[in-house]
Each structure stands twice: as C-alpha cells, then as structure tokens.
DNA sequence: GCCAACGTTGGC
DNA sequence: GCCAACGTTGGC
C-alpha cells in the first residue's frame, strides 16, 4: 500500500466537486514524472488531495479505485489515467506554508518539486500530515 | 499579475 | 546530444 498526492486547481476541479461526483477519472496528466507515479498506483492506495493556486493546502483524502488505463482524453496510448474516489475531508486542511516551515517535510515532493502534479508521499510523511490535520 | 522554477522543444 | 529559447505551472 502506497501513498500519493495529487494537485488540482479548485477552479478546474475542486475537492467539493469530487465529493459531489463521488469519484472521478484523473485524466489530463501530460508530464513524464507524474505518469510514472500514475502507473505505480494500486487499487486501494490512499491519495492526498491538494488545492493549488487557491487555498494552497491539502484538503482531503481520496482512494485509488481503478489502476492506470489509457487516458481517454487523448488519442495516444502513452498517457494514462486512474480513477479515484473521495474518502474524507480533513478536519483541518494542511497548508503548504506549514509544511515548508516544518523541517520534517523538507524532503517531501510537495515542498521540493512544487510543479509535479502527481507525487509520492512517504509513510512517515503521511502520518505527520494526518497528525497535523487532526486525523 | 509577476516571476522563479522547471519541463519541453528544436536548432545545431 | 547539448543547450538556449520558450511555455507552463504555481506560489506569492
């Protein structure tokens, strides 16, 4: 079981929208490093849901319900999508600046590789985020 | 809205 | 295959 983090701009697809839809196809990833991560996702893996641009914080937990398949939004079998569903909203969203200030997160992809849209989250990072979120 | 950081493209 | 130029992302 692995942990991940996906980013979305709320104006494009927010956490609330995911809750409303129950689940969604995570399509449109066009970045090599992000694709490696998408392909490594397994059914049941848990995913932090992060809002970029607005909020700039981790807002909820999602879960992988369908492993990588060809992205239906492009006619090119090199790109993949996964399906995720909403699990729960965090009691306390975890803002990026808290993570940046906390040395324990200095090596977290979210802090180091700001632009990567699908990231890995280590077990200890997951636990620390959960603690900060009051979960 | 600006701009730094990073990925991608394309000329050589 | 290198690297400059360009485009995009995303924090501020």
CSV table of C-alpha atoms in Angstrom, one decimal, chain A residues 1-132:
chain,number,residue,atom,x,y,z
A,1,UNK,CA,0.0,0.0,0.0
A,2,UNK,CA,1.4,3.3,-1.1
A,3,UNK,CA,0.5,6.9,-0.5
A,4,UNK,CA,0.2,9.7,-3.1
A,5,UNK,CA,-0.6,13.3,-3.6
A,6,UNK,CA,-2.5,14.8,-6.5
A,7,UNK,CA,-2.9,18.5,-7.2
A,8,UNK,CA,-5.8,20.3,-8.7
A,9,UNK,CA,-6.8,23.9,-9.1
A,10,UNK,CA,-10.1,24.3,-7.4
A,11,UNK,CA,-11.3,26.4,-10.3
A,12,UNK,CA,-10.7,23.5,-12.6
A,13,UNK,CA,-11.8,20.6,-10.3
A,14,UNK,CA,-12.2,21.1,-6.6
A,15,UNK,CA,-12.4,18.7,-3.7
A,16,UNK,CA,-16.1,19.6,-3.3
A,17,UNK,CA,-16.7,18.7,-6.9
A,18,UNK,CA,-15.1,15.3,-6.2
A,19,UNK,CA,-17.3,14.8,-3.2
A,20,UNK,CA,-20.3,15.7,-5.3
A,21,UNK,CA,-19.3,13.3,-8.1
A,22,UNK,CA,-18.2,10.6,-5.5
A,23,UNK,CA,-15.5,9.6,-7.9
A,24,UNK,CA,-13.6,10.9,-11.0
A,25,UNK,CA,-11.2,9.9,-13.7
A,26,UNK,CA,-7.9,11.6,-13.1
A,27,UNK,CA,-7.1,12.4,-16.7
A,28,UNK,CA,-5.0,15.0,-18.5
A,29,UNK,CA,-1.7,14.3,-16.9
A,30,UNK,CA,1.0,15.2,-19.5
A,31,UNK,CA,4.1,15.0,-17.5
A,32,UNK,CA,6.6,12.2,-17.6
A,33,UNK,CA,7.4,12.0,-13.9
A,34,UNK,CA,3.7,12.3,-13.0
A,35,UNK,CA,3.0,9.5,-15.4
A,36,UNK,CA,5.5,7.1,-13.7
A,37,UNK,CA,3.6,7.8,-10.4
A,38,UNK,CA,0.2,7.2,-12.0
A,39,UNK,CA,1.3,3.9,-13.4
A,40,UNK,CA,2.6,2.8,-10.0
A,41,UNK,CA,-0.7,3.5,-8.2
A,42,UNK,CA,-2.6,0.4,-7.0
A,43,UNK,CA,-6.2,-0.1,-6.2
A,44,UNK,CA,-6.8,0.9,-2.6
A,45,UNK,CA,-3.8,3.3,-2.3
A,46,UNK,CA,-4.7,6.5,-0.5
A,47,UNK,CA,-4.2,9.9,-2.1
A,48,UNK,CA,-3.8,13.3,-0.5
A,49,UNK,CA,-5.9,15.9,-2.4
A,50,UNK,CA,-4.2,19.2,-2.7
A,51,UNK,CA,-5.6,22.5,-3.9
A,52,UNK,CA,-3.1,24.7,-5.9
A,53,UNK,CA,-3.5,28.4,-6.6
A,54,UNK,CA,-6.5,28.8,-4.3
A,55,UNK,CA,-6.2,27.5,-0.8
A,56,UNK,CA,-2.8,26.1,-1.4
A,57,UNK,CA,-3.4,23.3,1.1
A,58,UNK,CA,-4.1,19.6,1.4
A,59,UNK,CA,-7.9,19.4,1.8
A,60,UNK,CA,-8.9,15.7,1.7
A,61,UNK,CA,-8.2,12.1,1.3
A,62,UNK,CA,-9.1,10.1,-1.8
A,63,UNK,CA,-8.6,6.5,-2.8
A,64,UNK,CA,-7.5,4.8,-6.0
A,65,UNK,CA,-10.4,2.6,-7.3
A,66,UNK,CA,-9.1,1.9,-10.8
A,67,UNK,CA,-5.5,1.4,-11.7
A,68,UNK,CA,-3.8,3.1,-14.7
A,69,UNK,CA,-5.6,2.8,-18.1
A,70,UNK,CA,-5.2,4.7,-21.3
A,71,UNK,CA,-6.2,8.3,-20.9
A,72,UNK,CA,-9.5,8.6,-22.8
A,73,UNK,CA,-9.0,12.4,-23.3
A,74,UNK,CA,-6.1,11.9,-25.8
A,75,UNK,CA,-5.6,9.6,-28.7
A,76,UNK,CA,-2.2,8.4,-27.6
A,77,UNK,CA,-1.6,5.3,-25.6
A,78,UNK,CA,1.4,6.6,-23.8
A,79,UNK,CA,-0.7,8.7,-21.4
A,80,UNK,CA,-2.7,7.1,-18.6
A,81,UNK,CA,-5.4,8.0,-16.1
A,82,UNK,CA,-6.6,6.4,-12.9
A,83,UNK,CA,-10.0,6.6,-11.1
A,84,UNK,CA,-10.2,8.0,-7.6
A,85,UNK,CA,-13.0,8.5,-5.2
A,86,UNK,CA,-13.4,10.8,-2.3
A,87,UNK,CA,-12.8,9.2,1.1
A,88,UNK,CA,-13.0,12.1,3.6
A,89,UNK,CA,-12.3,15.8,4.1
A,90,UNK,CA,-9.6,16.6,6.5
A,91,UNK,CA,-10.7,18.1,9.8
A,92,UNK,CA,-8.0,20.7,9.5
A,93,UNK,CA,-6.7,21.4,6.0
A,94,UNK,CA,-2.9,21.4,5.9
A,95,UNK,CA,-1.5,24.5,4.2
A,96,UNK,CA,1.7,24.4,2.2
A,97,UNK,CA,3.5,27.1,4.3
A,98,UNK,CA,3.1,24.9,7.4
A,99,UNK,CA,4.8,22.1,5.6
A,100,UNK,CA,7.5,24.4,4.3
A,101,UNK,CA,8.2,25.7,7.8
A,102,UNK,CA,8.4,22.3,9.3
A,103,UNK,CA,11.9,20.7,8.8
A,104,UNK,CA,10.4,17.2,8.9
A,105,UNK,CA,8.8,17.9,5.5
A,106,UNK,CA,12.0,19.3,3.8
A,107,UNK,CA,12.3,16.3,1.6
A,108,UNK,CA,8.6,16.0,0.7
A,109,UNK,CA,8.0,16.2,-3.0
A,110,UNK,CA,5.3,18.9,-2.4
A,111,UNK,CA,8.0,21.1,-0.9
A,112,UNK,CA,10.9,20.2,-3.1
A,113,UNK,CA,9.2,19.7,-6.5
A,114,UNK,CA,6.5,22.3,-6.5
A,115,UNK,CA,5.4,21.7,-10.0
A,116,UNK,CA,4.9,18.0,-10.1
A,117,UNK,CA,1.2,17.3,-10.2
A,118,UNK,CA,1.2,13.6,-9.1
A,119,UNK,CA,3.6,12.9,-6.3
A,120,UNK,CA,4.6,10.1,-3.9
A,121,UNK,CA,4.1,10.5,-0.2
A,122,UNK,CA,6.2,8.5,2.2
A,123,UNK,CA,4.7,6.6,5.1
A,124,UNK,CA,6.1,8.9,7.7
A,125,UNK,CA,5.1,12.0,5.8
A,126,UNK,CA,1.5,10.6,5.5
A,127,UNK,CA,1.4,10.0,9.3
A,128,UNK,CA,2.7,13.5,10.0
A,129,UNK,CA,0.2,15.1,7.7
A,130,UNK,CA,-2.6,13.2,9.3
A,131,UNK,CA,-1.4,14.4,12.7
A,132,UNK,CA,-1.4,18.0,11.5
